[in-house]
Coordinates of C-alpha atoms in Angstrom, one line a residue:
Chain O
M1 CA 0.0 -0.1 0.2
P2 CA 1.1 3.3 -0.6
T3 CA 2.6 5.2 2.1
V4 CA 3.4 9.0 3.2
K5 CA 6.6 10.2 4.9
A6 CA 7.5 13.2 6.2
D7 CA 10.8 15.2 6.2
L8 CA 10.8 16.6 9.5
H9 CA 13.7 18.8 9.1
A10 CA 12.2 20.4 5.8
C11 CA 8.8 21.4 7.1
Q12 CA 8.3 25.0 7.3
G13 CA 4.6 24.8 8.7
Y14 CA 2.8 26.3 5.7
A15 CA 0.0 23.8 6.4
N16 CA -0.7 23.6 2.8
C17 CA -0.9 19.7 3.3
V18 CA -3.5 20.0 6.5
V19 CA -5.7 22.0 4.2
G20 CA -5.1 19.3 1.3
A21 CA -5.9 16.6 3.5
T22 CA -6.7 17.3 7.0
D23 CA -7.4 13.2 7.9
Y24 CA -3.7 12.6 7.0
F25 CA -1.7 15.8 8.3
D26 CA -1.6 18.4 11.3
L27 CA 0.8 20.8 12.6
D28 CA 2.1 20.3 16.1
D29 CA 2.8 23.6 18.6
D30 CA 6.4 24.1 16.9
G31 CA 4.4 24.3 13.4
I32 CA 6.1 20.8 12.4
V33 CA 3.9 18.5 10.4
V34 CA 2.3 15.2 12.2
L35 CA 1.3 11.9 10.4
L36 CA -2.2 11.3 11.2
K37 CA -2.1 8.1 9.2
T38 CA 0.6 6.6 6.9
K39 CA -1.1 4.2 5.3
V40 CA -2.5 5.5 1.6
P41 CA -5.3 3.1 0.4
E42 CA -5.5 3.2 -3.2
P43 CA -8.3 5.2 -3.8
E44 CA -7.3 8.0 -1.8
R45 CA -3.7 7.9 -3.4
S46 CA -4.7 11.2 -5.6
R47 CA -5.8 13.3 -3.0
V48 CA -3.3 12.4 -0.6
T49 CA -0.7 13.0 -3.2
E50 CA -1.8 16.6 -4.4
A51 CA -1.8 17.3 -0.8
A52 CA 1.9 16.2 -0.4
R53 CA 2.7 18.0 -3.9
S54 CA 1.1 21.3 -2.3
C55 CA 4.1 21.4 0.5
P56 CA 6.4 24.6 -1.0
V57 CA 9.6 22.6 0.7
S58 CA 8.6 19.2 -0.8
A59 CA 8.8 17.4 2.7
L60 CA 6.2 15.2 1.8
V61 CA 6.0 12.6 -0.5
V62 CA 3.9 9.6 -1.3
E63 CA 5.6 6.3 -2.2
D64 CA 4.7 2.9 -3.2
Chain N
M1 CA -8.1 8.1 -29.9
N2 CA -4.9 9.5 -28.3
T3 CA -4.7 13.0 -27.5
T4 CA -2.0 15.5 -26.7
T5 CA -1.9 18.6 -24.1
V6 CA 0.6 21.0 -24.4
I7 CA 1.5 22.8 -21.7
V8 CA 3.2 26.5 -21.8
G9 CA 5.4 27.2 -19.4
S10 CA 7.9 25.0 -17.2
S11 CA 7.6 26.6 -13.7
I12 CA 5.6 25.8 -11.0
G13 CA 2.2 26.0 -12.7
G14 CA 3.1 23.8 -15.5
V15 CA 4.9 21.0 -14.0
R16 CA 2.0 20.7 -11.5
T17 CA -0.6 20.8 -14.1
A18 CA 1.5 17.6 -15.9
Q19 CA 1.7 15.9 -12.8
S20 CA -1.6 16.3 -11.6
L21 CA -3.4 15.0 -15.1
R22 CA -1.3 11.9 -14.6
L23 CA -2.5 11.5 -11.0
E24 CA -6.0 11.8 -12.5
G25 CA -5.5 9.0 -14.8
Y26 CA -4.9 11.1 -18.4
E27 CA -3.1 8.7 -20.7
G28 CA -2.5 11.1 -23.7
D29 CA 0.6 12.6 -24.7
I30 CA 1.8 15.6 -22.3
V31 CA 4.4 17.9 -23.3
I32 CA 5.6 21.1 -21.3
V33 CA 7.1 23.9 -23.6
G34 CA 9.7 26.2 -21.6
A35 CA 11.1 29.6 -22.9
E36 CA 14.2 28.8 -20.5
R37 CA 16.5 26.2 -21.2
A38 CA 17.1 25.1 -17.5
L39 CA 15.1 22.1 -16.3
P40 CA 12.2 23.3 -14.1
Y41 CA 13.2 25.0 -10.8
D42 CA 10.7 26.5 -8.1
K43 CA 11.3 30.1 -7.5
P44 CA 10.5 31.4 -3.8
P45 CA 13.8 30.4 -2.7
L46 CA 15.4 32.8 -5.5
S47 CA 15.0 35.7 -3.0
K48 CA 16.0 33.8 0.4
S49 CA 18.0 30.2 0.4
I50 CA 19.4 30.5 -2.9
L51 CA 20.3 34.1 -3.0
S52 CA 21.9 33.5 0.7
G53 CA 23.9 30.7 -0.4
N54 CA 22.3 28.2 2.3
A55 CA 20.5 25.8 -0.1
E56 CA 22.1 24.5 -3.5
E57 CA 20.3 25.2 -6.9
S58 CA 19.8 21.3 -7.1
S59 CA 17.5 21.5 -3.9
I60 CA 15.0 23.3 -6.1
L61 CA 14.5 21.3 -8.8
L62 CA 10.9 20.6 -9.6
L63 CA 11.3 17.7 -12.1
T64 CA 14.3 15.8 -13.1
R65 CA 14.9 14.2 -16.2
E66 CA 14.0 10.8 -14.7
Q67 CA 10.8 12.1 -13.1
A68 CA 9.4 13.3 -16.5
E69 CA 10.2 10.0 -18.4
E70 CA 8.9 8.2 -15.5
A71 CA 5.7 10.3 -15.8
K72 CA 5.7 10.1 -19.4
I73 CA 6.0 14.1 -19.4
Q74 CA 8.1 15.3 -22.6
L75 CA 10.1 18.1 -22.0
L76 CA 10.8 21.1 -24.8
L77 CA 12.9 23.6 -23.2
G78 CA 14.5 26.5 -24.3
H79 CA 11.8 27.3 -27.0
A80 CA 9.6 30.1 -26.5
A81 CA 6.2 30.3 -27.4
T82 CA 5.5 32.5 -30.4
G83 CA 2.1 32.2 -30.8
I84 CA -1.5 30.0 -30.9
D85 CA -3.7 29.4 -33.8
V86 CA -6.8 28.6 -31.9
A87 CA -9.0 27.2 -34.8
G88 CA -6.2 25.1 -36.1
S89 CA -5.0 23.8 -32.5
L90 CA -1.3 24.8 -33.4
L91 CA 1.1 25.9 -30.8
Y92 CA 4.1 28.3 -32.7
L93 CA 7.4 28.6 -31.3
Q94 CA 10.7 29.9 -31.3
D95 CA 13.7 27.4 -33.4
H96 CA 10.8 24.6 -33.5
E97 CA 8.2 23.3 -35.7
P98 CA 4.7 24.0 -34.5
L99 CA 2.8 21.5 -32.1
N100 CA -0.7 20.4 -32.6
F101 CA -2.7 19.9 -29.1
D102 CA -6.5 18.8 -28.1
N103 CA -5.7 20.8 -24.7
L104 CA -3.5 23.5 -24.4
V105 CA -2.5 25.0 -20.7
I106 CA -1.1 28.7 -20.7
A107 CA 1.1 28.9 -17.8
T108 CA 3.8 31.4 -18.9
G109 CA 3.8 33.2 -15.9
A110 CA 5.0 36.5 -14.9
S111 CA 8.0 38.7 -15.8
A112 CA 9.8 41.5 -13.1
R113 CA 8.6 45.1 -14.3
P114 CA 12.0 46.2 -15.6
S115 CA 13.8 49.3 -14.0
P116 CA 12.4 52.5 -15.4
W117 CA 16.1 53.9 -14.2
G118 CA 17.8 52.4 -16.5
Q119 CA 18.9 48.8 -17.3
R120 CA 23.0 48.3 -17.0
P121 CA 25.1 45.8 -15.0
G122 CA 24.7 46.6 -10.8
I123 CA 20.9 47.2 -11.3
H124 CA 19.2 44.2 -11.1
V125 CA 15.4 42.3 -11.1
L126 CA 14.7 39.0 -9.1
R127 CA 12.3 36.4 -10.9
S128 CA 14.2 33.6 -12.5
L129 CA 17.0 31.6 -11.7
D130 CA 19.9 33.8 -13.7
D131 CA 18.5 36.9 -12.2
C132 CA 19.3 35.4 -8.9
R133 CA 22.8 34.3 -9.8
K134 CA 23.6 37.9 -10.9
L135 CA 22.3 39.6 -7.8
R136 CA 24.3 37.2 -5.5
A137 CA 27.3 37.5 -7.6
D138 CA 27.2 41.5 -6.9
L139 CA 26.1 41.3 -3.4
L140 CA 29.1 38.6 -2.6
K141 CA 31.5 41.6 -4.0
G142 CA 30.2 43.8 -1.0
G143 CA 29.4 47.0 -0.9
G144 CA 26.1 48.6 -0.1
L145 CA 22.7 47.2 -1.4
A146 CA 19.8 49.6 -2.4
V147 CA 16.6 47.9 -2.8
I148 CA 14.0 50.0 -4.5
G149 CA 10.2 49.0 -3.6
A150 CA 9.7 47.4 -0.1
G151 CA 7.1 44.4 -1.8
F152 CA 7.8 40.7 -0.6
I153 CA 10.4 40.5 -3.3
G154 CA 12.2 43.6 -2.4
A155 CA 11.6 43.0 1.7
E156 CA 13.1 39.5 1.3
A157 CA 16.1 40.4 -1.0
A158 CA 16.6 43.1 1.9
A159 CA 17.0 40.7 4.7
T160 CA 18.8 38.0 2.6
G161 CA 21.4 41.2 1.9
R162 CA 21.4 41.6 6.0
T163 CA 22.5 38.0 6.1
L164 CA 25.1 38.3 3.9
G165 CA 26.2 41.3 6.2
L166 CA 25.6 43.9 3.6
E167 CA 24.3 47.7 4.3
V168 CA 20.9 47.7 2.9
T169 CA 18.8 50.6 1.8
V170 CA 15.1 49.6 1.3
I171 CA 13.2 52.7 -0.7
D172 CA 9.5 53.0 -1.5
P173 CA 7.3 55.8 -2.5
L174 CA 4.5 54.7 0.2
P175 CA 5.2 56.4 3.8
I176 CA 4.1 52.7 4.8
P177 CA 4.8 50.3 1.9
M178 CA 2.9 47.2 3.6
S179 CA 0.4 49.2 4.1
R180 CA -0.4 48.2 0.3
I181 CA -1.1 45.1 1.4
F182 CA -2.3 45.0 5.2
N183 CA -3.4 48.4 6.2
A184 CA -1.3 51.2 7.9
E185 CA -1.3 49.8 11.5
I186 CA -0.2 46.2 10.0
G187 CA 2.1 47.6 7.8
Q188 CA 3.5 49.8 9.9
L189 CA 5.0 46.7 11.9
F190 CA 6.8 45.6 8.8
G191 CA 8.9 48.6 8.3
E192 CA 10.0 48.3 12.2
L193 CA 11.0 45.0 11.7
H194 CA 13.3 45.6 8.7
R195 CA 15.0 48.9 11.3
N196 CA 15.2 46.5 13.9
N197 CA 17.1 44.5 11.7
G198 CA 19.8 47.3 10.6
V199 CA 18.1 47.8 7.2
T200 CA 17.8 52.0 6.3
T201 CA 14.5 52.5 5.0
I202 CA 13.5 55.6 3.1
F203 CA 9.6 55.3 2.9
G204 CA 7.6 58.2 1.2
T205 CA 10.1 59.0 -1.3
G206 CA 10.4 58.1 -5.1
V207 CA 13.4 57.7 -7.0
E208 CA 14.2 60.3 -9.7
A209 CA 17.2 58.4 -11.2
I210 CA 20.0 56.3 -10.8
E211 CA 23.4 57.7 -11.5
G212 CA 26.6 56.1 -11.8
E213 CA 28.1 52.8 -12.7
Q214 CA 28.3 49.3 -10.9
G215 CA 30.1 49.5 -7.5
S216 CA 29.7 53.0 -7.1
F217 CA 25.6 53.8 -7.9
S218 CA 24.1 57.3 -6.6
V219 CA 20.4 56.6 -6.4
R220 CA 19.0 60.1 -6.5
L221 CA 15.5 60.3 -4.5
T222 CA 12.3 63.0 -5.1
N223 CA 13.4 64.4 -1.8
G224 CA 17.1 65.6 -3.1
Q225 CA 18.6 62.8 -1.1
T226 CA 21.0 60.5 -2.6
V227 CA 21.6 57.3 -1.4
Q228 CA 25.3 55.4 -2.3
A229 CA 24.8 51.8 -2.9
A230 CA 27.3 49.0 -4.9
T231 CA 24.3 47.3 -6.4
V232 CA 20.8 48.1 -6.7
L233 CA 17.9 45.6 -7.0
V234 CA 14.5 46.8 -8.4
G235 CA 11.8 45.0 -6.9
I236 CA 8.8 46.9 -8.2
G237 CA 6.2 44.1 -9.4
A238 CA 5.4 42.1 -12.1
V239 CA 3.9 42.0 -15.4
P240 CA 2.1 38.5 -16.9
N241 CA 3.7 37.2 -19.5
D242 CA 0.7 37.4 -22.3
A243 CA 2.1 39.7 -25.0
W244 CA 2.7 36.5 -27.2
L245 CA -1.2 35.8 -27.0
D246 CA -1.9 39.1 -29.0
S247 CA -2.1 37.7 -32.3
S248 CA -4.0 34.6 -31.0
G249 CA -7.7 36.2 -31.0
L250 CA -7.9 34.9 -26.9
L251 CA -9.2 37.7 -25.0
V252 CA -6.3 39.1 -22.9
D253 CA -6.6 41.7 -20.4
N254 CA -3.6 41.7 -17.8
G255 CA -3.4 38.0 -18.2
V256 CA -5.5 35.6 -20.4
V257 CA -9.4 36.1 -19.5
L258 CA -10.7 32.8 -18.2
D259 CA -14.0 31.4 -17.1
E260 CA -14.9 29.9 -13.7
F261 CA -13.5 26.6 -14.8
C262 CA -10.0 28.3 -16.1
R263 CA -10.8 27.9 -19.5
A264 CA -10.3 30.8 -22.2
V265 CA -13.8 32.5 -22.5
D266 CA -13.3 32.1 -26.1
A267 CA -11.5 28.5 -26.4
P268 CA -12.6 25.7 -24.1
N269 CA -9.8 23.6 -24.7
V270 CA -7.5 26.2 -23.8
Y271 CA -6.9 26.9 -20.0
G272 CA -4.8 29.1 -17.8
V273 CA -2.6 28.3 -14.6
G274 CA -1.2 30.7 -12.6
D275 CA 0.5 34.2 -12.7
V276 CA -0.7 34.5 -16.3
A277 CA -4.3 33.7 -15.7
R278 CA -7.2 35.7 -15.2
W279 CA -10.1 33.7 -14.4
R280 CA -13.8 34.4 -12.7
H281 CA -14.0 33.5 -9.1
Q282 CA -17.4 33.2 -8.4
K283 CA -17.1 33.4 -4.7
H284 CA -15.8 36.7 -5.0
G285 CA -17.6 37.5 -8.0
A286 CA -14.8 39.0 -9.8
D287 CA -12.1 38.0 -12.3
I288 CA -9.1 38.2 -10.4
R289 CA -5.2 37.3 -11.2
I290 CA -2.8 36.0 -8.1
E291 CA 0.7 35.9 -8.4
H292 CA 1.2 33.2 -5.5
W293 CA 3.1 30.1 -5.3
T294 CA 0.3 28.2 -3.4
N295 CA -2.3 29.5 -6.3
A296 CA -0.5 28.1 -9.5
V297 CA -0.3 24.7 -7.0
E298 CA -4.3 24.4 -6.7
Q299 CA -5.1 26.1 -10.0
A300 CA -2.8 23.2 -11.5
S301 CA -5.0 21.1 -9.8
C302 CA -8.2 22.2 -10.8
V303 CA -7.3 22.4 -14.6
A304 CA -6.1 19.1 -14.6
H305 CA -9.4 17.8 -13.1
N306 CA -11.4 19.7 -15.5
I307 CA -9.3 18.3 -18.5
T308 CA -9.8 14.7 -17.2
H309 CA -13.4 15.4 -16.6
P310 CA -14.8 17.3 -19.2
D311 CA -18.2 16.6 -18.2
S312 CA -18.3 17.5 -14.4
P313 CA -15.5 20.4 -14.3
R314 CA -14.6 21.9 -11.1
E315 CA -15.4 25.7 -10.2
Y316 CA -12.2 27.5 -9.1
T317 CA -12.6 29.1 -5.7
P318 CA -9.4 28.9 -3.6
V319 CA -9.0 31.1 -0.4
E320 CA -6.2 32.9 -1.2
Y321 CA -2.7 31.9 0.6
V322 CA 1.0 33.2 0.6
W323 CA 4.3 33.2 2.7
S324 CA 7.1 35.7 3.2
D325 CA 10.2 35.0 5.1
Q326 CA 11.9 38.1 6.4
H327 CA 14.7 38.6 8.9
D328 CA 13.1 36.1 12.0
W329 CA 9.5 36.5 10.9
K330 CA 7.5 33.5 9.0
I331 CA 4.4 36.0 7.7
Q332 CA 1.7 34.1 6.1
V333 CA -1.6 35.6 4.5
V334 CA -4.4 34.1 4.5
G335 CA -7.7 35.1 2.4
R336 CA -8.0 38.9 1.5
V337 CA -6.5 41.4 4.0
G338 CA -6.3 45.2 3.7
G339 CA -8.7 46.8 1.4
N340 CA -11.7 48.3 3.4
A341 CA -11.3 45.3 5.9
D342 CA -11.1 46.1 9.4
H343 CA -8.7 44.2 11.8
V344 CA -8.5 42.5 15.1
L345 CA -4.8 42.4 16.6
I346 CA -3.8 39.1 18.9
G347 CA -0.3 39.1 19.9
D348 CA 2.4 41.3 20.0
P349 CA 5.5 41.1 18.1
E350 CA 7.6 42.5 21.1
L351 CA 5.8 40.8 24.0
H352 CA 4.8 37.5 22.2
G353 CA 7.0 37.4 19.2
K354 CA 4.2 36.4 17.5
F355 CA 1.0 38.0 16.4
A356 CA -2.6 37.2 14.1
A357 CA -4.4 40.1 12.3
L358 CA -7.8 38.7 11.4
Y359 CA -9.4 41.2 8.9
T360 CA -13.1 41.4 8.5
T361 CA -15.6 44.0 6.3
D362 CA -18.7 43.5 8.0
G363 CA -17.6 43.0 11.8
V364 CA -18.8 39.2 11.5
E365 CA -17.5 37.3 9.1
L366 CA -13.5 36.1 8.7
Y367 CA -12.3 38.0 5.4
G368 CA -8.7 37.0 5.8
A369 CA -5.6 36.9 8.4
A370 CA -2.2 37.9 8.6
I371 CA 0.0 35.7 11.1
V372 CA 3.6 35.7 11.9
N373 CA 5.2 33.2 13.7
W374 CA 2.4 31.5 15.4
P375 CA 1.6 28.2 13.5
K376 CA -1.5 27.6 15.5
A377 CA -3.0 30.2 14.6
L378 CA -2.3 30.1 11.0
L379 CA -4.0 26.7 11.1
A380 CA -6.8 27.9 12.8
C381 CA -7.2 30.6 10.2
R382 CA -6.7 28.4 7.4
H383 CA -9.4 26.1 8.6
G384 CA -11.4 29.3 9.7
M385 CA -11.7 30.6 5.9
G386 CA -13.5 27.6 5.2
S387 CA -16.2 27.0 8.0
E388 CA -18.8 29.4 9.4
I389 CA -16.4 30.6 12.1
G390 CA -17.0 34.3 13.1
V391 CA -14.2 36.7 13.4
Q392 CA -15.3 37.1 17.4
E393 CA -15.4 33.4 17.9
L394 CA -12.0 32.9 16.4
R395 CA -10.6 35.8 18.2
D396 CA -11.4 34.4 21.4
K397 CA -10.1 30.8 20.5
L398 CA -6.8 32.4 19.5
E399 CA -6.6 34.5 22.6
L400 CA -6.7 31.5 24.7
L401 CA -3.8 29.9 22.5
L402 CA -1.9 32.9 23.4
E403 CA 0.5 32.2 26.2
P404 CA -1.0 33.9 29.5
Q405 CA 2.3 34.5 31.2
P406 CA 4.5 36.2 28.1
T407 CA 8.1 35.9 28.2
A408 CA 10.0 39.2 27.0
A409 CA 11.1 38.7 23.6
L410 CA 13.9 41.0 22.2

């Protein structure tokens, strides 16, 4: 199953991912991304990938 | 049966359109045409980490040759588009035979408005990677930097100049430059930010002329004052790259004019994305054009959906979002701010090191927000813009979030 991965050092807290897929992404108090789920069922791949690609610093990726 | 989508523009809007088309299951050919020879790269770092040297150029690549090949995206770089035959579905290119298309996506972006005070070595604009390299080379020679225009690009470059140890002067004809975006009271805070970080600000005064040569410019101001600088950056906005559409017959009015589905009003198989696109925003009830990174990405996604779902196209009605990094401030703007809107301020830059300004036009509805160094407030505002939450309720929520015992910053 596709998996979403986060680069916590790259994250700058823009929150585009949270707006794109609020059920997968959140921010902690320091503004660093928190993954609420990592496994991405196939029907959700498109939506979660779009949310990951909306990251301005490419901190997120959905991989097989 | 096989179709071809040609995307004109190899920056973020063009690349994301291509990637989103594949994500949507588009099986036709995809060609990205770019005027620049360079592989597609990302622009926001050009006034920050690439200009300062904190990041490598390789870190801003948007699409490598391998990634393009894997996604079956053809890259045709170094050929500027010169015109469109809409009826004949042909795109004309410089030094290349015309391309046939079934769908065309116009994503040619915008260019820095050129210096009206002469263009010669040492007088810079900042938009492309090439601009960034030239400016950085001059900044590394040392000497003062004069920045004309205190918008986001000018302000970010000024901050970067300070991190490189340069004496920096920012000049803007408005007494409170950021009032253009935020209103006077909030805009004032940004002037203070720059002065607190050693930038000399000369606001409320225009530029008469730039005299002298690289290394020893004299920037003559309308109040008679003169600013000495080795290097000058002119940051006075951008203009959409739409002149090449003049002969196409498409409606162009400060950007290519699109309907609510981001289709050219007079050619439904021609779409627009990003800085060059002026589309009908149904929630605002107006044709608007936005020069922000996030807008290009979201519009690309919408256009990819509409190309692959012609029977159920989606209206494009985004909530605006833009960020800017200046000195130690991460500035984030959601929705619409300034204009006729009033604001309420939560937090204090000196006392808390963070703040949020909520904007409302009627005292009830949240119209937009400006947030500095406060991730939780940013999230609340971004969620709030899409919901029914009123500005008073959101203010109460943010005040609860604010540390009850302020630690003295600065």
